[in-house]
mmCIF file of N, CA and C in Angstrom:
data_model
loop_
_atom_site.group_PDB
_atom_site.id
_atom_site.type_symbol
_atom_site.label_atom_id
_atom_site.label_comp_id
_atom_site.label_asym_id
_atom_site.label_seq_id
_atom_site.Cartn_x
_atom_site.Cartn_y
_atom_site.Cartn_z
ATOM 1 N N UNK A 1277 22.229 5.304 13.929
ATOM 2 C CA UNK A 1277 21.422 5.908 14.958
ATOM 3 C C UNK A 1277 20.011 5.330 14.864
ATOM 4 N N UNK A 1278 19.336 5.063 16.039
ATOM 5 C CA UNK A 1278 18.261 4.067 16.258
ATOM 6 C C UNK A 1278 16.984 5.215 15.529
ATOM 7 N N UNK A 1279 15.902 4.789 14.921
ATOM 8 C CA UNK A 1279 14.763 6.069 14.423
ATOM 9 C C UNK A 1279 14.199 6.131 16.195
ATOM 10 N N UNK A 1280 13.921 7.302 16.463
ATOM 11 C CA UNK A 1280 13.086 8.590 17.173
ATOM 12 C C UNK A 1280 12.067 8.581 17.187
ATOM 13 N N UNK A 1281 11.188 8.797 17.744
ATOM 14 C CA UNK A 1281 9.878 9.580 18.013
ATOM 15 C C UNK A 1281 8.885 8.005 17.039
ATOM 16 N N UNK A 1282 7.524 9.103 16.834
ATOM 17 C CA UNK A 1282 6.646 7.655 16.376
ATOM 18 C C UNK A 1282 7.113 7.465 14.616
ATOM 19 N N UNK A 1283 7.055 6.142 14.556
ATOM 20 C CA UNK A 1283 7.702 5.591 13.978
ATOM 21 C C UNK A 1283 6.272 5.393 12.081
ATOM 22 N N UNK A 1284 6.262 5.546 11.427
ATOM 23 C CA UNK A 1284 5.339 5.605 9.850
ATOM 24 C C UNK A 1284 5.338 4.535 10.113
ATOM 25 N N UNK A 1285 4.141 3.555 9.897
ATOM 26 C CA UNK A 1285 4.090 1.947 9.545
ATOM 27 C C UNK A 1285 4.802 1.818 8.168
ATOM 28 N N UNK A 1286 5.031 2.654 7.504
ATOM 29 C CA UNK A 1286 5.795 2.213 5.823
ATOM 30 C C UNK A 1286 6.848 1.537 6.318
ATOM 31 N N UNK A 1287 7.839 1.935 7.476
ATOM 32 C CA UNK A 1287 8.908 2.021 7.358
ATOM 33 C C UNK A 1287 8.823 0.203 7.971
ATOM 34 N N UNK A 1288 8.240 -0.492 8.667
ATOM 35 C CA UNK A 1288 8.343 -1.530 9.298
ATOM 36 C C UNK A 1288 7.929 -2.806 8.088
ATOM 37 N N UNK A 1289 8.645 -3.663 7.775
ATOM 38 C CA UNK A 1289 8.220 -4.862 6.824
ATOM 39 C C UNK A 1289 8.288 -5.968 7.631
ATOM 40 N N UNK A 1290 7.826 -7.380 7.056
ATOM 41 C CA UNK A 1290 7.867 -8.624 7.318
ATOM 42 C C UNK A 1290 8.880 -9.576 6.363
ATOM 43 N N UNK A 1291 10.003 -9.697 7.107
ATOM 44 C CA UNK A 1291 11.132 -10.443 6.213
ATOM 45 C C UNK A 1291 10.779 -11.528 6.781
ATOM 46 N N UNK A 1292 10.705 -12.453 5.553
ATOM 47 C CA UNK A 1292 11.196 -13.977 5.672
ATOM 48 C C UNK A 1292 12.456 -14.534 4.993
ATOM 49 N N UNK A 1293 13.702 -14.978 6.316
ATOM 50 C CA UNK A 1293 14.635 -15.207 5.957
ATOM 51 C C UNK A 1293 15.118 -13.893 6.516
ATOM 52 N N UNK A 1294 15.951 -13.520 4.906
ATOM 53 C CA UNK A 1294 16.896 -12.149 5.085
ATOM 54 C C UNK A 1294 15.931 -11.214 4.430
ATOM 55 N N UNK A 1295 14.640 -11.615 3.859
ATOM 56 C CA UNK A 1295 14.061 -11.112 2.834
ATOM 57 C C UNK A 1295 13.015 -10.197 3.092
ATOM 58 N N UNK A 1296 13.184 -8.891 3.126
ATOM 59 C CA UNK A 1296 11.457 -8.723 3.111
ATOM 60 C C UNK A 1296 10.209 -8.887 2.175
ATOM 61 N N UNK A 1297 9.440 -8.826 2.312
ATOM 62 C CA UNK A 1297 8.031 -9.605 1.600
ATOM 63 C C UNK A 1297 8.064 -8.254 0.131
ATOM 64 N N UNK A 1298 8.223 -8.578 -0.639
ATOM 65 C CA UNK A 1298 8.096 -7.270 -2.273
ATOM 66 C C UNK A 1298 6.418 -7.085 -1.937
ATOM 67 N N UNK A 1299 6.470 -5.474 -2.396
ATOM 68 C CA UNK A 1299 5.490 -5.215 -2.595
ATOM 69 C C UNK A 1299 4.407 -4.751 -1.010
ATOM 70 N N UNK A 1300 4.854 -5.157 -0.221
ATOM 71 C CA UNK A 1300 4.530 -5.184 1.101
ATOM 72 C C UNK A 1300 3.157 -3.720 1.175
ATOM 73 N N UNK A 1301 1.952 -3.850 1.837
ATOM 74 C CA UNK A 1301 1.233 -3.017 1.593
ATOM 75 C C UNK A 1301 0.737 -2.904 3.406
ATOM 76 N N UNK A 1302 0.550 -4.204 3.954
ATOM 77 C CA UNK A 1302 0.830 -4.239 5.529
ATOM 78 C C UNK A 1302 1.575 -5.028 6.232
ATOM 79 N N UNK A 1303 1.412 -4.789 7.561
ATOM 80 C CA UNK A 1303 2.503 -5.571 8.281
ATOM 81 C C UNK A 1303 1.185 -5.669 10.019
ATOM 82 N N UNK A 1304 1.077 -7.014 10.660
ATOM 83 C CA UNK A 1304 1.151 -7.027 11.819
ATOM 84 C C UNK A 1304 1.618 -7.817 12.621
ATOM 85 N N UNK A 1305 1.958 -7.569 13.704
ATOM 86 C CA UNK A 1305 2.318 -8.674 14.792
ATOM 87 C C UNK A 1305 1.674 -8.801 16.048
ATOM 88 N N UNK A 1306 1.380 -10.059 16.577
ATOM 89 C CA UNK A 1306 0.497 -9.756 17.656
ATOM 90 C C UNK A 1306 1.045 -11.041 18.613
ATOM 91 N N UNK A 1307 0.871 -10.567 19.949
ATOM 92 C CA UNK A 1307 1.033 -11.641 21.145
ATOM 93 C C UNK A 1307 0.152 -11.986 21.683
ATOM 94 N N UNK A 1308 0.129 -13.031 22.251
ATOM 95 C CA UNK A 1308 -1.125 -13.409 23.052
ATOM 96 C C UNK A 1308 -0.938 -14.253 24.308
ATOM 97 N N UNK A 1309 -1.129 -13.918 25.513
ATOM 98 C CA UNK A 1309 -1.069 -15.159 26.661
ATOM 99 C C UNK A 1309 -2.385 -15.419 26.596
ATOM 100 N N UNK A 1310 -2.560 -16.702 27.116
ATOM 101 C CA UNK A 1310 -3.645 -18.025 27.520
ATOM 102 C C UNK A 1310 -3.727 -16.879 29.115
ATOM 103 N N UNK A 1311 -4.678 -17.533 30.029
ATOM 104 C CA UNK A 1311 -4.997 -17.678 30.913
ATOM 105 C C UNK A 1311 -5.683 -18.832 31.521
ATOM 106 N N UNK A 1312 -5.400 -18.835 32.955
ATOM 107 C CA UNK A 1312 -6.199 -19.746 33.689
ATOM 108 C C UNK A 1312 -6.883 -19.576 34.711
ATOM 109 N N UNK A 1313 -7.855 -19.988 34.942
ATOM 110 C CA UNK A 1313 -9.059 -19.610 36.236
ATOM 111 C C UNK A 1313 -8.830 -19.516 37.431
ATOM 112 N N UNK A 1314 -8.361 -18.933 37.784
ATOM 113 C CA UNK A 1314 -8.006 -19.101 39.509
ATOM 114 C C UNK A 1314 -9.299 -18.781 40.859
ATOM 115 N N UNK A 1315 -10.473 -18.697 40.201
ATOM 116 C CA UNK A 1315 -11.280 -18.452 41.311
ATOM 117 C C UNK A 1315 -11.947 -19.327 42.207
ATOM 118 N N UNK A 1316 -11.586 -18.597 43.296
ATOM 119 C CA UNK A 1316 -12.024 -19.631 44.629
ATOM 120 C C UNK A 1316 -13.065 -18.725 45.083
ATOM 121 N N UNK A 1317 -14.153 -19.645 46.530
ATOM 122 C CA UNK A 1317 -15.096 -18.813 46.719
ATOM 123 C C UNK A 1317 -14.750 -17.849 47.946
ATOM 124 N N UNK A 1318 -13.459 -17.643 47.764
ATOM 125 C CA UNK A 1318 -12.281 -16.428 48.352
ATOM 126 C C UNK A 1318 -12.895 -14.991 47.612
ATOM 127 N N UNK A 1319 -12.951 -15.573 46.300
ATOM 128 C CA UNK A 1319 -12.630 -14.027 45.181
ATOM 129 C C UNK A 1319 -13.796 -13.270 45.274
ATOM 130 N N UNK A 1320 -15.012 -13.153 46.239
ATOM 131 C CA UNK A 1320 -15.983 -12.341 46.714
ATOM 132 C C UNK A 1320 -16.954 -12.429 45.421
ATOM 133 N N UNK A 1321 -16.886 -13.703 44.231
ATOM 134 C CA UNK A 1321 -17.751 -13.420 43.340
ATOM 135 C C UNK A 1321 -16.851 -12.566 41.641
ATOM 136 N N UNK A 1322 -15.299 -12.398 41.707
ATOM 137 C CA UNK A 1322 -14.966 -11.897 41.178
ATOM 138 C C UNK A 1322 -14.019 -13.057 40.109
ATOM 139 N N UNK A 1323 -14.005 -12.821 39.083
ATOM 140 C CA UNK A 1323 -12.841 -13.936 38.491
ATOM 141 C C UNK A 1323 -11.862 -13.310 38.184
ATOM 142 N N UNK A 1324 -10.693 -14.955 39.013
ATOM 143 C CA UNK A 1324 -9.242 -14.506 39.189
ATOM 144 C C UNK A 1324 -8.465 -15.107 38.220
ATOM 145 N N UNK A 1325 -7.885 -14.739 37.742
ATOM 146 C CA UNK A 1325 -7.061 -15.338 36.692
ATOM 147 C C UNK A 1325 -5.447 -15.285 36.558
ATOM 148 N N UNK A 1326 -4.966 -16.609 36.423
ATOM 149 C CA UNK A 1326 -3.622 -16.486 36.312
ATOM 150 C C UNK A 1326 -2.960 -16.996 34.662
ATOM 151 N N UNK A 1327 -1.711 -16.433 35.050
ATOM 152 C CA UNK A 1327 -1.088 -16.534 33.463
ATOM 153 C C UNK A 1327 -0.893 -18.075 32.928
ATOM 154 N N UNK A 1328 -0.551 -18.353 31.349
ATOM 155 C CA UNK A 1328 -0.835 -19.429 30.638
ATOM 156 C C UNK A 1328 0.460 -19.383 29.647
ATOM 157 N N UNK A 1329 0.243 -20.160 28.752
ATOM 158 C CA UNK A 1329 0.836 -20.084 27.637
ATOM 159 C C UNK A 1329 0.489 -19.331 26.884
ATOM 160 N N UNK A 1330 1.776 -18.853 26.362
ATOM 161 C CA UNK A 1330 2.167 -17.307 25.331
ATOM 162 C C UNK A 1330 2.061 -18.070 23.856
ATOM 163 N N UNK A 1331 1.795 -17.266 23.141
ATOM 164 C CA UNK A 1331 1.974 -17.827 21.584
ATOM 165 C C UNK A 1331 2.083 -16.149 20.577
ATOM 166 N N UNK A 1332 2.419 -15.887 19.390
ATOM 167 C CA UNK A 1332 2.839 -15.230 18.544
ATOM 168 C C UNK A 1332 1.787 -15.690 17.303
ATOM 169 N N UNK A 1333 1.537 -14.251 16.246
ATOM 170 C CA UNK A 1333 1.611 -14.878 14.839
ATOM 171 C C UNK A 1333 1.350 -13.320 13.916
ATOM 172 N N UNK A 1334 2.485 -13.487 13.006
ATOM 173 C CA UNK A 1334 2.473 -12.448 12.457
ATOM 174 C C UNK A 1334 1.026 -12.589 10.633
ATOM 175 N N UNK A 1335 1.286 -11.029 10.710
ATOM 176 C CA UNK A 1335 0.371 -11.243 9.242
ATOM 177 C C UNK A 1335 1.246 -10.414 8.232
ATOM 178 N N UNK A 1336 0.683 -10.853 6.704
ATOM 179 C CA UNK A 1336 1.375 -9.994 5.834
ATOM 180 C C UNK A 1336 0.203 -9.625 4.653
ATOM 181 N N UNK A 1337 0.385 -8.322 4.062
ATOM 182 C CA UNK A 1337 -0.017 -8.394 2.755
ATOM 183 C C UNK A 1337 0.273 -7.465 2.062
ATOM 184 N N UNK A 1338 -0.363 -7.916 0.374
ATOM 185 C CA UNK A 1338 1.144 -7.005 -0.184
ATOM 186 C C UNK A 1338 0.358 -6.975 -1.533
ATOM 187 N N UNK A 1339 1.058 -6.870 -2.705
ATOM 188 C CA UNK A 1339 0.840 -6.345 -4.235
ATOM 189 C C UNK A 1339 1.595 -8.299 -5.043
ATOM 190 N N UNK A 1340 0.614 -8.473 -5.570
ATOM 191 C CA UNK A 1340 0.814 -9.987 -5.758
ATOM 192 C C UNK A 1340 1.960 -9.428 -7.425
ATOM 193 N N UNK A 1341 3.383 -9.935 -7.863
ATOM 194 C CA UNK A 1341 3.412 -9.206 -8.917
ATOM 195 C C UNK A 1341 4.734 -10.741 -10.136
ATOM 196 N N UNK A 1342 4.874 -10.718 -10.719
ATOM 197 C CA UNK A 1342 5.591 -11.936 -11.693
ATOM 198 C C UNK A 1342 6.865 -11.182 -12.574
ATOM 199 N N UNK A 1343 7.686 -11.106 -11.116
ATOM 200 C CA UNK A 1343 9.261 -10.653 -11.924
ATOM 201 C C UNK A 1343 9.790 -11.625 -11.297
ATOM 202 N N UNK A 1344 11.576 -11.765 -11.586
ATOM 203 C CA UNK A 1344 12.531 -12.280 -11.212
ATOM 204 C C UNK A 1344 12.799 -12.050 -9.742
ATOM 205 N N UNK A 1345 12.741 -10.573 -9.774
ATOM 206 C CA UNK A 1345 12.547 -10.086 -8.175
ATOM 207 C C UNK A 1345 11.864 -10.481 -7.180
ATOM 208 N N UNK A 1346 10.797 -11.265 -7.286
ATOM 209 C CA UNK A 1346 9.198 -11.054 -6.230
ATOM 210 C C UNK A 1346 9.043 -12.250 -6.552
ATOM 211 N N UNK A 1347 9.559 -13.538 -5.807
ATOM 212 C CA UNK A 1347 9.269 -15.238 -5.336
ATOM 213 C C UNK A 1347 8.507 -15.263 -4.311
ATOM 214 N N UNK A 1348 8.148 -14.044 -3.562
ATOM 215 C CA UNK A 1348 7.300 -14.322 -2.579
ATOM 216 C C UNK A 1348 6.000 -15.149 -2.390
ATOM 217 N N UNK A 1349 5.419 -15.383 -3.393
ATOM 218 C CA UNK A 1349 4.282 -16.450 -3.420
ATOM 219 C C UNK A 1349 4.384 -17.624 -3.218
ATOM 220 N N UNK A 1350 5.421 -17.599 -4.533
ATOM 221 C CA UNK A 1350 5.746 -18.954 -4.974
ATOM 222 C C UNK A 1350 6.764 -19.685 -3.712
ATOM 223 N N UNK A 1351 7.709 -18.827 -3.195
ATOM 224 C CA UNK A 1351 8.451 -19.304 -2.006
ATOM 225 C C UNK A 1351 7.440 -19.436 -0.409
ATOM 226 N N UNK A 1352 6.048 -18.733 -0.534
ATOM 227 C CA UNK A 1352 5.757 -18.817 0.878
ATOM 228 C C UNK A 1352 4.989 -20.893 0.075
ATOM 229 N N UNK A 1353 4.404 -20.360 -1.167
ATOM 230 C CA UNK A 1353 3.633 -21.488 -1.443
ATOM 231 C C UNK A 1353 4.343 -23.017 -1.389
ATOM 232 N N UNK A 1354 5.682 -23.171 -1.347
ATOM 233 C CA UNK A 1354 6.651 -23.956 -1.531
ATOM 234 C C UNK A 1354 6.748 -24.446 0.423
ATOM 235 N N UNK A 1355 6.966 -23.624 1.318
ATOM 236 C CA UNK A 1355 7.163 -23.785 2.460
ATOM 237 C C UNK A 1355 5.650 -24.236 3.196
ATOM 238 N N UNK A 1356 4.677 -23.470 2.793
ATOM 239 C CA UNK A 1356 3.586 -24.425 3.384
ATOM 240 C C UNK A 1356 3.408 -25.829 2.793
ATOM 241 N N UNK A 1357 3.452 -26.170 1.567
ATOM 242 C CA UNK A 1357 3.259 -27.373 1.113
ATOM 243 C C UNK A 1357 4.540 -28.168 1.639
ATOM 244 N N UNK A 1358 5.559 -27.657 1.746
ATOM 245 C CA UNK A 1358 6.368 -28.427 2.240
ATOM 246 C C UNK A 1358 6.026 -28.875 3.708
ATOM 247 N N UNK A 1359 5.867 -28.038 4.428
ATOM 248 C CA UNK A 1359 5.285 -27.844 6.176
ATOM 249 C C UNK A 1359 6.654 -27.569 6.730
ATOM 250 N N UNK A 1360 7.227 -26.763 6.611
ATOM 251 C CA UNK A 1360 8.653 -26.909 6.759
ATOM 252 C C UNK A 1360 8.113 -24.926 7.401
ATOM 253 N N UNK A 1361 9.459 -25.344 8.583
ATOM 254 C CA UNK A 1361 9.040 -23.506 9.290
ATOM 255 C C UNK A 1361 9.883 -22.070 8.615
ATOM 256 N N UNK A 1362 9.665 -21.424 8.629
ATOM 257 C CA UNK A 1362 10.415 -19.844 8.129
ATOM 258 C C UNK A 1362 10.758 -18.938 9.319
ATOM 259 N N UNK A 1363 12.097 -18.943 8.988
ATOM 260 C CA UNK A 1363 12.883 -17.349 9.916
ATOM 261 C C UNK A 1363 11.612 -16.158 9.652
ATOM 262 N N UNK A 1364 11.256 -15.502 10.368
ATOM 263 C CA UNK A 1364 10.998 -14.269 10.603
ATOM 264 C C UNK A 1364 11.350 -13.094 11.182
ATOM 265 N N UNK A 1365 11.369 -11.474 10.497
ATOM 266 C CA UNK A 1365 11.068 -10.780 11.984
ATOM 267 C C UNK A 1365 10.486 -9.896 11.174
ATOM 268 N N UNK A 1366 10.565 -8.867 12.083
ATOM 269 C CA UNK A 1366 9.480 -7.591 12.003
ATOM 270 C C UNK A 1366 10.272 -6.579 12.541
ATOM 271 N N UNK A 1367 10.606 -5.548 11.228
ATOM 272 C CA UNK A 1367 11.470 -4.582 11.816
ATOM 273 C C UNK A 1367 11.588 -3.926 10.354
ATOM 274 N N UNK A 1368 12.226 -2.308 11.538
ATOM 275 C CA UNK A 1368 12.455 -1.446 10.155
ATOM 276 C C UNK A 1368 13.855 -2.132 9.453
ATOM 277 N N UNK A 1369 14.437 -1.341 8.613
ATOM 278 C CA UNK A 1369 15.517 -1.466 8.063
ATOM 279 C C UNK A 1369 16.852 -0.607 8.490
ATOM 280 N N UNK A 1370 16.219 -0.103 9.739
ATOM 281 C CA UNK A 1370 17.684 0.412 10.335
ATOM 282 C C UNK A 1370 17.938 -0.676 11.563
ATOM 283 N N UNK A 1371 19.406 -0.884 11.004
ATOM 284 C CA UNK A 1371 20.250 -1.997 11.872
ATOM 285 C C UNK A 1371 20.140 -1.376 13.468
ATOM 286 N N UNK A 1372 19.551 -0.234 13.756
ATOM 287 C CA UNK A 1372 19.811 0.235 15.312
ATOM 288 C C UNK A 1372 18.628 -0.150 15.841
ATOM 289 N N UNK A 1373 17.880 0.053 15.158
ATOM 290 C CA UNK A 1373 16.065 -0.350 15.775
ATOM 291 C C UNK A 1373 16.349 -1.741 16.351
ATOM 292 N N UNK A 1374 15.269 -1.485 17.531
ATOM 293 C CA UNK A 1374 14.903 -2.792 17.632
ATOM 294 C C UNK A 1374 13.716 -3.088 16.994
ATOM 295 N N UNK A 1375 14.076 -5.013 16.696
ATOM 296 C CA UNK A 1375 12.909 -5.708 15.961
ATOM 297 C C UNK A 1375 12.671 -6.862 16.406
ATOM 298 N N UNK A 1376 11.512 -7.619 16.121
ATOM 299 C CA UNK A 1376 11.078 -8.834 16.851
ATOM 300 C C UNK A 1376 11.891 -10.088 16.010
ATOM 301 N N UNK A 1377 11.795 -11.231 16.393
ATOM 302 C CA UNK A 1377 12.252 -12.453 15.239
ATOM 303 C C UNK A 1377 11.975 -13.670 16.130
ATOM 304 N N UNK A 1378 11.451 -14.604 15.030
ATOM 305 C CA UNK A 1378 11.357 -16.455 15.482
ATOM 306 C C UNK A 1378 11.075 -17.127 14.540
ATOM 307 N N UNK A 1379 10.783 -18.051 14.730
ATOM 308 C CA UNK A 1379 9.881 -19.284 13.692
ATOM 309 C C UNK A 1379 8.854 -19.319 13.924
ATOM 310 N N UNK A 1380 8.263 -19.503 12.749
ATOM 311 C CA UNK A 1380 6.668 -20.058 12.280
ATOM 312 C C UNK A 1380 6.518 -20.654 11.254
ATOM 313 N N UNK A 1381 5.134 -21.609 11.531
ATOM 314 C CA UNK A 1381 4.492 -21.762 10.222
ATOM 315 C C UNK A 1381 3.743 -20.638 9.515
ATOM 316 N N UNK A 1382 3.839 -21.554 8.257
ATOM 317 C CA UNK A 1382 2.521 -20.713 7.528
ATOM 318 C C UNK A 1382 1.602 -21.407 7.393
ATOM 319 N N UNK A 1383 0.358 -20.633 8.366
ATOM 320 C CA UNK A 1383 -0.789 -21.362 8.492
ATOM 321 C C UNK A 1383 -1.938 -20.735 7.362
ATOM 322 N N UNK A 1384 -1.751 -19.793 6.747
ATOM 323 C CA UNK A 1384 -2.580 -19.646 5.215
ATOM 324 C C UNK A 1384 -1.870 -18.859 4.487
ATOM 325 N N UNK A 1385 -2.312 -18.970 3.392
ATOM 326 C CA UNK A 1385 -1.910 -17.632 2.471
ATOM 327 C C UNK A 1385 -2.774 -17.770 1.142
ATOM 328 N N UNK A 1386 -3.270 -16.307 0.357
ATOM 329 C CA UNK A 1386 -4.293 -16.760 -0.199
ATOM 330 C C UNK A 1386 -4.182 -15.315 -1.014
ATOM 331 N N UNK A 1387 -4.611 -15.666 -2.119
ATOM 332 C CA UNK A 1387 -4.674 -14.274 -3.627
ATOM 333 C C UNK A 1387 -5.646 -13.711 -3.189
ATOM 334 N N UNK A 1388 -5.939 -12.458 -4.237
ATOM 335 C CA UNK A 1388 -7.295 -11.877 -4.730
ATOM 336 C C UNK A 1388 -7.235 -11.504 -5.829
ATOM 337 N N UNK A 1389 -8.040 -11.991 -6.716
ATOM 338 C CA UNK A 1389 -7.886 -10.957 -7.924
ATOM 339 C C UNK A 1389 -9.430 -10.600 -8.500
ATOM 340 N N UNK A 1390 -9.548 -9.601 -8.131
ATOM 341 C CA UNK A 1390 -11.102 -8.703 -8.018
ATOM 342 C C UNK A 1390 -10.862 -8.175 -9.844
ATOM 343 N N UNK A 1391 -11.885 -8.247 -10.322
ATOM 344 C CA UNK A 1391 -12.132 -7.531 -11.808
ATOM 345 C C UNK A 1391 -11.374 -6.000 -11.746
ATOM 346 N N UNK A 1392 -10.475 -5.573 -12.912
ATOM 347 C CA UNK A 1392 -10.179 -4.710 -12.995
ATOM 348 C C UNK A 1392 -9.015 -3.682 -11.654
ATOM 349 N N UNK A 1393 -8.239 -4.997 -10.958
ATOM 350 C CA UNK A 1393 -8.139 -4.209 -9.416
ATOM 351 C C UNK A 1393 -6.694 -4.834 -9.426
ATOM 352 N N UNK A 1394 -5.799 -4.253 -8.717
ATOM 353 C CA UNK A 1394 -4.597 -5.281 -8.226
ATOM 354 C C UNK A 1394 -4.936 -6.285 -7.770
ATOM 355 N N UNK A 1395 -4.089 -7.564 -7.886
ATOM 356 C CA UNK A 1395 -4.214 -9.081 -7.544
ATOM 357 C C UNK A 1395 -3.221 -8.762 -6.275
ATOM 358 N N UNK A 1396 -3.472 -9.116 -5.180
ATOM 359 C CA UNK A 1396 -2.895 -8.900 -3.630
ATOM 360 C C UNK A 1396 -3.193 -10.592 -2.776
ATOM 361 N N UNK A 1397 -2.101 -10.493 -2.446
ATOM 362 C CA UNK A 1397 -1.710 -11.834 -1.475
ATOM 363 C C UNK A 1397 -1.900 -11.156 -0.131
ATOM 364 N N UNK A 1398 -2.419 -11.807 0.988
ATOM 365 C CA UNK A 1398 -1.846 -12.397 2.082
ATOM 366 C C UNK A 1398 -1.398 -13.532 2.839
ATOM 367 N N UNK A 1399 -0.800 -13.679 3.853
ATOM 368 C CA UNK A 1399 -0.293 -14.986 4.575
ATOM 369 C C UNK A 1399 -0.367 -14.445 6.229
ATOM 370 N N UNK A 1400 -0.497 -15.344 6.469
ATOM 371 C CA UNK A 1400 -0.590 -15.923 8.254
ATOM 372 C C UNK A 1400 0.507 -16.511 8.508
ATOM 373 N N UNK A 1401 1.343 -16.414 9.672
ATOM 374 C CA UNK A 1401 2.244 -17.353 10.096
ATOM 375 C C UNK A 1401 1.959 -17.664 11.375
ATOM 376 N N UNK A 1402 1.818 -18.755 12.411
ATOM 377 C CA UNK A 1402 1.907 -18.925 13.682
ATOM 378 C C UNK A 1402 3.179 -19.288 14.016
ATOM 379 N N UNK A 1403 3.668 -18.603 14.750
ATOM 380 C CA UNK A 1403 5.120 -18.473 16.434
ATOM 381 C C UNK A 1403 4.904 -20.350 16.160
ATOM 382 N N UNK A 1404 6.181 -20.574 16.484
ATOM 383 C CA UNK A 1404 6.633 -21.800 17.290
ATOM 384 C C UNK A 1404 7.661 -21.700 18.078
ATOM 385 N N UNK A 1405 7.517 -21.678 19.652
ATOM 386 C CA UNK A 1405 8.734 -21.117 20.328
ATOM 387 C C UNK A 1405 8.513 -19.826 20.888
ATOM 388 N N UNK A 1406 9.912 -19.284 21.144
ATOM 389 C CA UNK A 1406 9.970 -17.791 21.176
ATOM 390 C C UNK A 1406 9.934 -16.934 20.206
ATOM 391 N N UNK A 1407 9.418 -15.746 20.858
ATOM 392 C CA UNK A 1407 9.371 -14.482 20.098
ATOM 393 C C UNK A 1407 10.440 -13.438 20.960
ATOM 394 N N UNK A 1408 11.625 -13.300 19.891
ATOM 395 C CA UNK A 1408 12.798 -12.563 20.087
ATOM 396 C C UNK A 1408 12.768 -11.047 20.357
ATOM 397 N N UNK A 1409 12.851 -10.430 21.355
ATOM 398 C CA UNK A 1409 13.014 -9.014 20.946
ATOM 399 C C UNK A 1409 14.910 -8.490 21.111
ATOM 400 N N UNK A 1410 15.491 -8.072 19.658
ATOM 401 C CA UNK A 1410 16.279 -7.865 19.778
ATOM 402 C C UNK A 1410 16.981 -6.744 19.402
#
């Protein structure tokens, strides 16, 4: 049965692959169309604008941590140096929900480790293509 009503951000992760990200602390996704200028000296002084190219790019961040379990660094760090793209989506973990999915790069990803504090990763990915809603 699909989840109801508004939905906890806990419940939504960022899998790459089959995987979701360990440790996961946020999650976003965002769309974006381009636009283009359409004003003539029709538009009474007003700007008209028509649609463009669409693009995608999700974000992640999380609890940076060194088990057997949690390659997430080391596997996002492996795919950017490679330049090579990653399955994504964005979705809860119930098979009824709908969730987004495509390819991207990873266009950063980067530690922190503040004195005395958890060491926390994030990463950037940019859309190549479509963005799936399925």
């Amino acid at each position: 049965m699909a989840t109801t009503g508004i939905i906890n951000g806990t419940s939504i992760l960022v899998y790459v692959g089959s995987t979701a990200l360990m440790h996961s602390t946020s999650g976003t996704l965002t769309l974006n169309m381009d636009t283009r200028d359409a004003t003539t000296k029709e538009s009474g002084g007003w700007k008209d604008i028509l649609e463009a190219g669409r693009n995608w790019t999700m974000e992640a961040e999380g609890l940076y941590a060194l088990d057997s379990s949690n390659k997430d660094w080391q596997d996002l760090f492996s795919s950017m140096n490679a330049r090579t793209t990653v399955s994504l989506e964005f979705k809860t973990s119930d098979a009824a929900d709908t969730y987004y999915s495509g390819t991207a790069y990873i266009t950063s990803i980067s530690q922190e480790a503040p004195t005395e504090d958890n060491v926390s990763y994030s990463v950037s990915f940019e859309g190549t293509g479509t963005l799936s809603e399925n």
